[in-house]
Amino acid sequence: MTATTVPATTPVERRPDRWLILAVICLVQLVVILDNTVLNVAVPSLTKELGATTAQTQWVIGAYSLAQAGMLIAAGGLADRYGRKLVQMLGLGLFGVGSLGGALSSTPGELIAARFGMGVGGSLLLATTIALVVRTFDAEEQPKALGAAMGVGSLGFALGPIIGGALLAHFWWGSVFIVNLPVCVLGLLAVARFVPESKDPQGERPDLLGALLSIVGLVAVVYAIIQGPGYGWTSGRTLAPGAIGVVFVVLFVLWERRTPHPLLDMSFFHNARFRGAVSGGVLVSFGMGGSLFLLTQHLQFVLGYGPLEAGLRTAPMALTIVLLNLTGTGMRITSKLPAPVAIAGGLSLMAGGLAAIAVLGRHGDYLGILLGLVLMGAGVACAQPAMAGSVMSSIPPEKAGVGSGLMGTLSELGNSLGVAVLGAVLTAGFAASLPAGVPQDAARSLPKALATAGPGRAHQVANAFADSLTSAQLIGAVAVLVGGLLAAWLIGRAVAGTPAGGGPVVEPEPATAA
């Protein structure tokens, strides 16, 4: 096992300002995650005021995730080699400049470019968040600190649509970007003042070729996944970037196995804890990302809520995570359990929640959806810290940035795949269930299918959509359950000696002067 541990007899000096450092890290993470969802409610305004097409508005949203997914591993390596504090400050600067560019954009193209720049800055920030936590807190306090960081992240997802809706009710669409600027300035000052610097003492030689291969490969793969539902999975516009991405990812793996100073050490995958956590995490992100994408359509198209109302009704999941993590309740429960049990139990709760949404919410019952969201939140609060700890404890502490970046990359890939695949399952099932005489291409949109079918068959079309939605949601639930069991099984086979809660066992390193 590659994790670095300290014997129980060795006293560990705790930084007196460690919780202040955590608060600064959480503030930085909050603004990045907030921007994953804050723009969703602004899409109608963008369409009207900038004259953006549907494809352009999709890229305004997608460019942010595309840049993050493509850059995270390289950003983690950059942080490990040159300093995690330095990279976090650079990320805040880029994120702030991108936000200002977004607010001042006058065309959809300018806004897409600004969002891409924000995504690059966001990747630098996300790649350092978990790394800084595990380098600041000792093994005993890391689960609590990770739980708090992840709780704040969940709060960002919940607050995004609410803050976006409130800003748009009183200001123009650019206000959703302007609000980032004071947070970026405050974050820069706080990071510069309080966050200690840390880096890999052996990391002077950068793996530039590895970084280039990883960026091109991941960007091309995620691009193909995003394009697939629109152009078709067998279209040249999907297959060509997908093939290029796969080739570059393979070249990246081959290069990392032979270079003496790899960006991502492939020997990490020899560790069963590492394999279990990352493989389970991909399936969980797949199921969660896809199912939550379907839930927004469920709330709007089946239950008839508006965009902001739908956003508010998804908040109970995030609020449950925040409540359990920030109060320490989730950590107290899972710290008494072995990591495989915590992960399997938490992800089983998540799968049960997704199934409850699919089955109990099928006939317009929000109480069933509420129950499902609470179960999902409880499951995330139990499983996420244990899974993050399993990844970070199975790699050398000097590679914490790469580990953090890899976790973020796999999460982005899983989310993108979940949205694309479960969205395709919904469309295929809906097309097969449409009444006779309704064209198959009408299945791409429920409003279009209803308009094509006419009033006489509207009820049949609505039922076909709800049935297809339920089937796709159940597939997402199965993916989460399989992911949880797979992760628990692989981690359970790992070398004995892991702390009961499955938390990271990386000890904090002495910080260099800021």
Coordinates of C-alpha atoms in Angstrom, one line a residue:
M1 CA 0.0 0.0 0.0
T2 CA 1.4 3.4 -1.0
A3 CA -0.3 5.6 1.6
T4 CA 2.0 7.4 4.0
T5 CA 1.1 6.7 7.7
V6 CA 2.6 7.9 11.0
P7 CA 2.9 5.5 13.9
A8 CA 0.4 6.0 16.6
T9 CA 3.2 6.9 19.0
T10 CA 4.3 9.8 16.9
P11 CA 2.7 13.1 18.0
V12 CA 1.2 15.2 15.2
E13 CA 1.3 18.9 15.5
R14 CA -1.9 20.5 14.4
R15 CA -2.0 23.9 12.9
P16 CA -3.9 26.3 15.1
D17 CA -5.4 28.0 12.1
R18 CA -6.4 24.9 10.2
W19 CA -10.2 25.5 10.4
L20 CA -9.7 29.1 9.1
I21 CA -7.7 27.6 6.2
L22 CA -10.6 25.2 5.6
A23 CA -13.1 28.1 5.6
V24 CA -11.0 29.8 2.9
I25 CA -10.8 26.6 0.8
C26 CA -14.6 26.1 1.1
L27 CA -15.2 29.7 0.0
V28 CA -13.2 29.2 -3.1
Q29 CA -14.9 25.9 -3.9
L30 CA -18.3 27.3 -3.3
V31 CA -18.0 30.0 -6.1
V32 CA -16.7 27.4 -8.6
I33 CA -19.4 24.9 -8.0
L34 CA -22.1 27.6 -7.8
D35 CA -21.3 28.4 -11.4
N36 CA -22.1 24.9 -12.5
T37 CA -25.8 25.6 -11.9
V38 CA -26.3 29.4 -11.5
L39 CA -26.5 29.9 -15.3
N40 CA -29.1 27.3 -16.0
V41 CA -32.0 29.6 -15.1
A42 CA -30.5 32.3 -17.3
V43 CA -30.8 30.4 -20.5
P44 CA -34.1 32.0 -21.6
S45 CA -32.6 35.5 -21.0
L46 CA -29.5 34.6 -23.0
T47 CA -31.6 33.3 -25.8
K48 CA -33.7 36.5 -25.9
E49 CA -31.0 39.2 -25.2
L50 CA -28.0 37.8 -27.0
G51 CA -30.0 36.1 -29.8
A52 CA -28.3 32.7 -28.9
T53 CA -29.5 29.6 -30.7
T54 CA -30.2 26.4 -28.8
A55 CA -26.8 25.0 -29.8
Q56 CA -25.1 28.1 -28.6
T57 CA -26.8 28.1 -25.2
Q58 CA -25.9 24.5 -24.8
W59 CA -22.2 25.4 -25.4
V60 CA -22.5 28.3 -23.0
I61 CA -23.3 25.7 -20.3
G62 CA -21.0 22.9 -21.8
A63 CA -17.9 25.0 -22.3
Y64 CA -17.4 25.3 -18.6
S65 CA -17.6 21.6 -17.9
L66 CA -15.5 20.8 -21.0
A67 CA -12.6 23.0 -19.9
Q68 CA -12.8 21.6 -16.3
A69 CA -12.8 17.9 -17.4
G70 CA -10.0 18.4 -19.8
M71 CA -7.7 20.4 -17.5
L72 CA -8.1 18.8 -14.1
I73 CA -5.4 16.1 -14.2
A74 CA -2.9 18.6 -15.7
A75 CA -3.9 21.2 -13.2
G76 CA -3.3 18.7 -10.3
G77 CA 0.2 18.0 -11.7
L78 CA 0.9 21.7 -12.0
A79 CA -0.2 22.2 -8.4
D80 CA 2.0 19.4 -7.1
R81 CA 5.0 20.6 -8.9
Y82 CA 4.8 24.4 -8.5
G83 CA 2.7 24.8 -5.4
R84 CA -1.0 24.3 -4.5
K85 CA -1.4 27.8 -3.1
L86 CA 0.2 29.4 -6.2
V87 CA -2.1 27.4 -8.5
Q88 CA -5.2 28.2 -6.4
M89 CA -4.4 31.9 -6.6
L90 CA -3.8 31.6 -10.4
G91 CA -7.2 29.8 -10.7
L92 CA -9.0 32.6 -8.8
G93 CA -7.4 35.2 -11.1
L94 CA -8.5 33.4 -14.3
F95 CA -11.9 32.7 -12.9
G96 CA -12.4 36.4 -12.0
V97 CA -11.2 37.5 -15.5
G98 CA -13.5 35.0 -17.2
S99 CA -16.4 36.2 -15.1
L100 CA -15.8 39.8 -16.0
G101 CA -15.5 38.7 -19.7
G102 CA -18.8 36.9 -19.4
A103 CA -20.6 39.9 -17.9
L104 CA -19.3 42.2 -20.7
S105 CA -20.0 39.7 -23.6
S106 CA -22.1 41.1 -26.4
T107 CA -22.3 37.9 -28.6
P108 CA -22.8 34.2 -27.8
G109 CA -19.3 33.5 -29.1
E110 CA -17.7 35.9 -26.6
L111 CA -19.7 34.4 -23.8
I112 CA -18.7 30.8 -24.8
A113 CA -15.1 31.9 -24.8
A114 CA -15.5 33.5 -21.4
R115 CA -17.1 30.4 -19.9
F116 CA -14.3 28.3 -21.3
G117 CA -11.8 30.6 -19.5
M118 CA -13.8 30.3 -16.3
G119 CA -13.7 26.5 -16.7
V120 CA -9.9 26.6 -16.9
G121 CA -9.7 28.7 -13.8
G122 CA -12.2 26.4 -12.1
S123 CA -10.1 23.3 -12.9
L124 CA -7.1 24.9 -11.2
L125 CA -9.2 25.6 -8.1
L126 CA -10.9 22.2 -7.9
A127 CA -7.6 20.3 -8.5
T128 CA -6.2 21.9 -5.3
T129 CA -9.2 21.8 -2.9
I130 CA -9.0 18.2 -1.6
A131 CA -5.2 18.2 -1.9
L132 CA -5.0 21.3 0.4
V133 CA -7.5 19.7 2.9
V134 CA -5.5 16.5 3.2
R135 CA -2.2 18.4 3.5
T136 CA -3.6 20.6 6.3
F137 CA -5.4 18.1 8.5
D138 CA -4.1 14.9 10.1
A139 CA -5.7 11.5 9.7
E140 CA -8.1 11.9 12.6
E141 CA -9.6 15.2 11.5
Q142 CA -9.5 14.6 7.7
P143 CA -12.9 12.9 7.4
K144 CA -14.6 15.8 9.2
A145 CA -12.8 18.4 7.1
L146 CA -13.6 16.5 3.9
G147 CA -17.2 16.2 4.9
A148 CA -17.4 20.0 5.5
A149 CA -15.8 20.7 2.1
M150 CA -18.2 18.4 0.3
G151 CA -21.1 19.8 2.2
V152 CA -20.2 23.3 1.1
G153 CA -19.9 22.0 -2.5
S154 CA -23.4 20.5 -2.3
L155 CA -24.7 23.8 -1.0
G156 CA -23.3 25.4 -4.1
F157 CA -25.3 23.1 -6.3
A158 CA -28.5 23.9 -4.3
L159 CA -27.9 27.7 -4.2
G160 CA -27.0 28.1 -7.9
P161 CA -30.6 28.1 -9.3
I162 CA -31.9 30.1 -6.4
I163 CA -29.3 32.8 -6.6
G164 CA -29.5 32.9 -10.4
G165 CA -33.3 33.3 -10.2
A166 CA -33.1 36.1 -7.6
L167 CA -30.5 38.0 -9.6
L168 CA -32.5 37.7 -12.8
A169 CA -35.6 38.9 -11.1
H170 CA -33.9 42.3 -10.3
F171 CA -30.9 42.7 -12.7
W172 CA -29.7 41.8 -16.2
W173 CA -28.3 38.3 -17.1
G174 CA -24.7 39.5 -16.7
S175 CA -25.3 39.9 -12.9
V176 CA -24.8 36.1 -12.6
F177 CA -21.2 36.7 -13.5
I178 CA -20.6 40.0 -11.7
V179 CA -21.5 38.3 -8.4
N180 CA -18.3 36.2 -8.8
L181 CA -15.9 39.2 -8.8
P182 CA -16.1 40.2 -5.1
V183 CA -15.8 36.6 -4.1
C184 CA -12.7 36.1 -6.3
V185 CA -11.1 39.2 -4.8
L186 CA -11.9 38.1 -1.3
G187 CA -10.7 34.6 -2.1
L188 CA -7.4 35.9 -3.5
L189 CA -6.7 38.0 -0.4
A190 CA -7.7 35.2 2.0
V191 CA -5.6 32.5 0.2
A192 CA -2.6 34.8 0.1
R193 CA -2.9 35.6 3.8
F194 CA -3.9 32.3 5.4
V195 CA -3.3 29.2 3.1
P196 CA 0.1 27.6 3.5
E197 CA 2.1 26.6 0.4
S198 CA 2.8 22.9 -0.3
K199 CA 4.3 21.1 -3.2
D200 CA 6.1 17.9 -4.3
P201 CA 9.8 18.3 -3.3
Q202 CA 10.7 16.0 -6.2
G203 CA 8.5 17.7 -8.8
E204 CA 10.9 20.2 -10.4
R205 CA 10.7 18.5 -13.9
P206 CA 7.2 19.0 -15.5
D207 CA 5.7 16.4 -17.7
L208 CA 4.7 18.8 -20.5
L209 CA 4.0 16.0 -23.1
G210 CA 1.8 14.1 -20.6
A211 CA -0.1 17.3 -19.8
L212 CA -0.7 18.0 -23.5
L213 CA -1.8 14.4 -24.2
S214 CA -4.2 14.4 -21.3
I215 CA -5.8 17.7 -22.2
V216 CA -6.3 16.9 -25.9
G217 CA -7.5 13.4 -25.1
L218 CA -10.0 14.3 -22.4
V219 CA -11.3 17.4 -24.2
A220 CA -12.0 15.4 -27.3
V221 CA -13.7 12.5 -25.4
V222 CA -15.9 14.9 -23.4
Y223 CA -16.7 16.9 -26.6
A224 CA -17.8 13.6 -28.4
I225 CA -20.0 12.7 -25.4
I226 CA -21.7 16.1 -25.4
Q227 CA -22.2 16.1 -29.2
G228 CA -23.5 12.5 -29.3
P229 CA -27.1 13.1 -28.4
G230 CA -27.5 16.0 -30.8
Y231 CA -25.6 14.7 -33.9
G232 CA -26.2 10.9 -33.3
W233 CA -23.7 8.4 -31.8
T234 CA -22.8 7.1 -35.3
S235 CA -22.3 10.5 -36.9
G236 CA -18.8 11.5 -38.1
R237 CA -19.1 14.7 -35.9
T238 CA -19.3 12.4 -32.9
L239 CA -17.1 9.5 -33.9
A240 CA -14.1 11.6 -35.2
P241 CA -13.5 13.6 -32.0
G242 CA -14.2 10.5 -29.9
A243 CA -11.6 8.4 -31.9
I244 CA -9.1 11.2 -31.6
G245 CA -9.7 11.4 -27.8
V246 CA -9.3 7.7 -27.3
V247 CA -6.0 7.7 -29.3
F248 CA -4.6 10.6 -27.2
V249 CA -5.7 8.9 -24.0
V250 CA -4.0 5.7 -25.0
L251 CA -0.9 7.6 -25.9
F252 CA -1.1 9.4 -22.6
V253 CA -1.2 6.1 -20.7
L254 CA 1.7 4.7 -22.7
W255 CA 3.8 7.8 -22.2
E256 CA 3.1 7.9 -18.4
R257 CA 4.2 4.3 -18.1
R258 CA 7.7 5.1 -19.6
T259 CA 8.6 8.6 -18.5
P260 CA 10.7 8.9 -15.3
H261 CA 8.6 11.9 -14.1
P262 CA 5.0 11.1 -14.9
L263 CA 2.1 13.5 -14.5
L264 CA -0.1 10.5 -13.4
D265 CA 1.8 7.5 -12.0
M266 CA 0.0 4.4 -13.5
S267 CA 1.2 2.3 -10.5
F268 CA -1.6 4.0 -8.5
F269 CA -4.0 1.7 -10.3
H270 CA -2.2 -1.3 -8.7
N271 CA -3.7 -0.3 -5.4
A272 CA -7.1 -2.0 -4.8
R273 CA -8.4 0.9 -2.7
F274 CA -7.6 3.3 -5.5
R275 CA -9.2 1.1 -8.2
G276 CA -12.3 0.6 -6.1
A277 CA -12.9 4.2 -5.3
V278 CA -12.3 5.6 -8.8
S279 CA -14.3 2.9 -10.6
G280 CA -17.2 3.1 -8.2
G281 CA -17.0 6.9 -8.4
V282 CA -17.4 6.9 -12.2
L283 CA -20.5 4.7 -12.0
V284 CA -21.9 6.8 -9.2
S285 CA -21.3 10.1 -11.2
F286 CA -22.9 8.4 -14.2
G287 CA -26.0 7.5 -12.3
M288 CA -26.3 10.7 -10.3
G289 CA -25.5 13.1 -13.2
G290 CA -27.9 11.4 -15.6
S291 CA -30.7 10.9 -13.1
L292 CA -30.6 14.5 -11.8
F293 CA -30.7 15.7 -15.4
L294 CA -33.8 13.6 -15.9
L295 CA -35.3 14.9 -12.6
T296 CA -35.3 18.4 -13.9
Q297 CA -37.4 17.3 -16.8
H298 CA -39.6 15.2 -14.5
L299 CA -40.3 18.3 -12.4
Q300 CA -41.0 20.6 -15.3
F301 CA -42.6 18.4 -17.9
V302 CA -44.5 15.9 -15.7
L303 CA -45.3 17.9 -12.6
G304 CA -45.5 21.3 -14.4
Y305 CA -43.1 23.4 -12.3
G306 CA -41.2 26.4 -13.7
P307 CA -37.4 26.4 -13.9
L308 CA -36.9 28.2 -10.6
E309 CA -39.6 26.2 -8.8
A310 CA -37.9 23.0 -10.1
G311 CA -34.6 24.2 -8.8
L312 CA -36.0 24.9 -5.4
R313 CA -37.6 21.4 -5.3
T314 CA -34.3 19.7 -5.9
A315 CA -32.7 21.6 -3.0
P316 CA -33.6 19.0 -0.2
M317 CA -30.9 16.6 -1.4
A318 CA -28.1 19.2 -1.1
L319 CA -29.5 20.6 2.1
T320 CA -29.5 17.1 3.6
I321 CA -25.9 16.7 2.7
V322 CA -25.0 20.0 4.2
L323 CA -26.9 19.3 7.4
L324 CA -25.3 15.9 7.9
N325 CA -21.8 17.0 6.9
L326 CA -21.5 20.4 8.6
T327 CA -23.0 19.1 11.9
G328 CA -20.6 16.2 11.8
T329 CA -23.5 13.7 12.0
G330 CA -22.5 11.8 8.8
M331 CA -18.9 11.7 9.9
R332 CA -19.8 10.3 13.4
I333 CA -21.8 7.5 11.8
T334 CA -19.4 6.5 9.1
S335 CA -16.2 6.8 11.2
K336 CA -17.5 3.8 13.2
L337 CA -17.8 1.7 10.0
P338 CA -15.2 0.1 7.7
A339 CA -14.8 2.0 4.5
P340 CA -16.4 -0.7 2.3
V341 CA -19.5 -0.7 4.6
A342 CA -19.7 3.1 4.6
I343 CA -19.5 3.2 0.8
A344 CA -21.9 0.3 0.1
G345 CA -24.4 1.6 2.6
G346 CA -24.2 5.2 1.4
L347 CA -24.6 4.3 -2.2
S348 CA -27.4 1.9 -1.5
L349 CA -29.2 4.8 0.1
M350 CA -28.5 6.8 -3.0
A351 CA -29.8 4.1 -5.3
G352 CA -32.9 3.7 -3.1
G353 CA -33.5 7.4 -3.4
L354 CA -33.3 7.4 -7.2
A355 CA -35.6 4.4 -7.3
A356 CA -38.1 6.2 -5.0
I357 CA -38.1 9.3 -7.3
A358 CA -38.7 7.0 -10.4
V359 CA -41.5 4.9 -8.9
L360 CA -43.2 7.1 -6.3
G361 CA -42.9 10.3 -8.4
R362 CA -44.2 8.6 -11.5
H363 CA -47.8 9.8 -11.0
G364 CA -47.1 13.4 -10.0
D365 CA -46.4 12.8 -6.3
Y366 CA -43.8 15.3 -5.1
L367 CA -43.7 13.7 -1.6
G368 CA -42.2 10.6 -3.2
I369 CA -39.6 12.7 -4.9
L370 CA -38.9 14.5 -1.6
L371 CA -38.3 11.2 0.1
G372 CA -36.0 10.1 -2.7
L373 CA -34.0 13.4 -2.5
V374 CA -33.5 13.0 1.3
L375 CA -32.4 9.4 0.9
M376 CA -29.9 10.5 -1.8
G377 CA -28.5 13.3 0.3
A378 CA -28.0 10.9 3.3
G379 CA -26.3 8.5 1.0
V380 CA -23.9 11.1 -0.5
A381 CA -23.0 12.3 3.0
C382 CA -22.1 8.8 4.1
A383 CA -20.3 7.6 1.0
Q384 CA -18.4 10.6 -0.5
P385 CA -15.9 11.3 2.3
A386 CA -15.1 7.6 2.5
M387 CA -14.6 7.4 -1.2
A388 CA -12.5 10.5 -1.3
G389 CA -10.5 9.2 1.6
S390 CA -9.9 5.9 -0.2
V391 CA -8.4 7.7 -3.2
M392 CA -6.3 10.2 -1.3
S393 CA -4.9 7.6 1.2
S394 CA -3.8 5.2 -1.5
I395 CA -1.4 7.6 -3.3
P396 CA 1.8 9.3 -2.0
P397 CA 1.1 12.6 -0.2
E398 CA 3.2 14.6 -2.7
K399 CA 0.8 13.6 -5.5
A400 CA -2.3 14.9 -3.7
G401 CA -3.0 17.4 -6.4
V402 CA -3.0 14.8 -9.2
G403 CA -5.2 12.6 -7.0
S404 CA -7.7 15.4 -6.5
G405 CA -7.6 16.3 -10.2
L406 CA -8.2 12.7 -11.2
M407 CA -11.2 12.5 -8.9
G408 CA -12.7 15.6 -10.5
T409 CA -12.0 14.4 -14.0
L410 CA -13.7 11.1 -13.5
S411 CA -16.6 12.8 -11.9
E412 CA -17.0 15.1 -14.9
L413 CA -16.7 12.2 -17.3
G414 CA -19.3 10.2 -15.4
N415 CA -21.7 13.1 -15.2
S416 CA -21.3 13.8 -19.0
L417 CA -21.8 10.1 -19.8
G418 CA -24.8 9.9 -17.5
V419 CA -26.5 12.9 -19.1
A420 CA -25.8 11.6 -22.6
V421 CA -26.6 7.9 -22.1
L422 CA -29.6 8.2 -19.9
G423 CA -30.9 11.1 -22.1
A424 CA -30.5 8.8 -25.1
V425 CA -32.4 6.0 -23.2
L426 CA -35.2 8.4 -22.5
T427 CA -35.4 9.5 -26.1
A428 CA -35.3 6.0 -27.5
G429 CA -38.0 4.7 -25.1
F430 CA -40.2 7.8 -25.7
A431 CA -39.9 7.3 -29.5
A432 CA -40.9 3.6 -29.2
S433 CA -43.9 4.5 -27.1
L434 CA -45.4 7.3 -29.2
P435 CA -48.8 6.8 -30.6
A436 CA -49.2 5.8 -34.2
G437 CA -48.9 8.7 -36.6
V438 CA -46.6 10.8 -34.4
P439 CA -43.2 11.1 -36.1
Q440 CA -40.2 9.5 -34.3
D441 CA -38.1 12.7 -34.4
A442 CA -40.8 14.4 -32.2
A443 CA -39.4 12.3 -29.3
R444 CA -36.5 14.7 -28.9
S445 CA -38.8 17.1 -27.1
L446 CA -42.0 16.6 -25.1
P447 CA -43.5 20.0 -26.1
K448 CA -42.8 19.1 -29.8
A449 CA -44.4 15.7 -29.4
L450 CA -47.4 17.2 -27.8
A451 CA -47.8 19.8 -30.5
T452 CA -47.4 17.1 -33.2
A453 CA -49.9 14.7 -31.6
G454 CA -52.6 17.3 -31.1
P455 CA -55.0 17.6 -28.1
G456 CA -56.7 14.2 -28.7
R457 CA -53.6 12.2 -28.0
A458 CA -51.8 14.5 -25.6
H459 CA -52.6 12.2 -22.6
Q460 CA -51.0 9.2 -24.4
V461 CA -47.9 11.2 -25.3
A462 CA -47.5 12.5 -21.7
N463 CA -47.9 8.9 -20.3
A464 CA -45.3 7.6 -22.8
F465 CA -42.8 10.3 -21.7
A466 CA -43.4 9.6 -18.0
D467 CA -43.0 5.8 -18.5
S468 CA -39.7 6.3 -20.5
L469 CA -38.5 8.8 -17.9
T470 CA -39.1 6.2 -15.1
S471 CA -37.2 3.5 -17.0
A472 CA -34.2 5.8 -17.5
Q473 CA -34.2 6.8 -13.9
L474 CA -34.2 3.2 -12.8
I475 CA -31.2 2.5 -15.0
G476 CA -29.4 5.4 -13.1
A477 CA -30.4 3.8 -9.8
V478 CA -28.9 0.5 -10.9
A479 CA -25.7 2.2 -12.0
V480 CA -25.3 3.8 -8.6
L481 CA -26.0 0.5 -6.7
V482 CA -23.5 -1.4 -8.9
G483 CA -21.0 1.3 -8.5
G484 CA -21.3 1.2 -4.7
L485 CA -21.0 -2.6 -4.5
L486 CA -18.1 -2.6 -6.9
A487 CA -16.2 0.0 -4.9
A488 CA -16.9 -1.7 -1.6
W489 CA -15.8 -5.1 -3.0
L490 CA -12.5 -3.8 -4.4
I491 CA -11.7 -1.7 -1.3
G492 CA -12.6 -4.7 0.9
R493 CA -9.9 -6.7 -0.9
A494 CA -7.3 -4.1 -0.3
V495 CA -4.5 -4.4 2.2
A496 CA -5.7 -4.4 5.8
G497 CA -4.8 -1.7 8.2
T498 CA -7.1 1.1 6.9
P499 CA -8.8 3.3 9.6
A500 CA -12.3 2.3 10.4
G501 CA -13.9 5.2 8.7
G502 CA -12.0 4.8 5.5
G503 CA -10.7 8.3 5.8
P504 CA -7.4 9.4 4.3
V505 CA -4.2 8.6 6.3
V506 CA -2.1 11.3 4.7
E507 CA -0.3 13.3 7.4
P508 CA 0.1 17.1 6.9
E509 CA 3.5 18.2 5.7
P510 CA 5.3 21.2 7.2
A511 CA 4.2 24.2 5.2
T512 CA 6.6 26.5 3.6
A513 CA 6.3 30.2 4.2
A514 CA 3.5 31.9 2.3

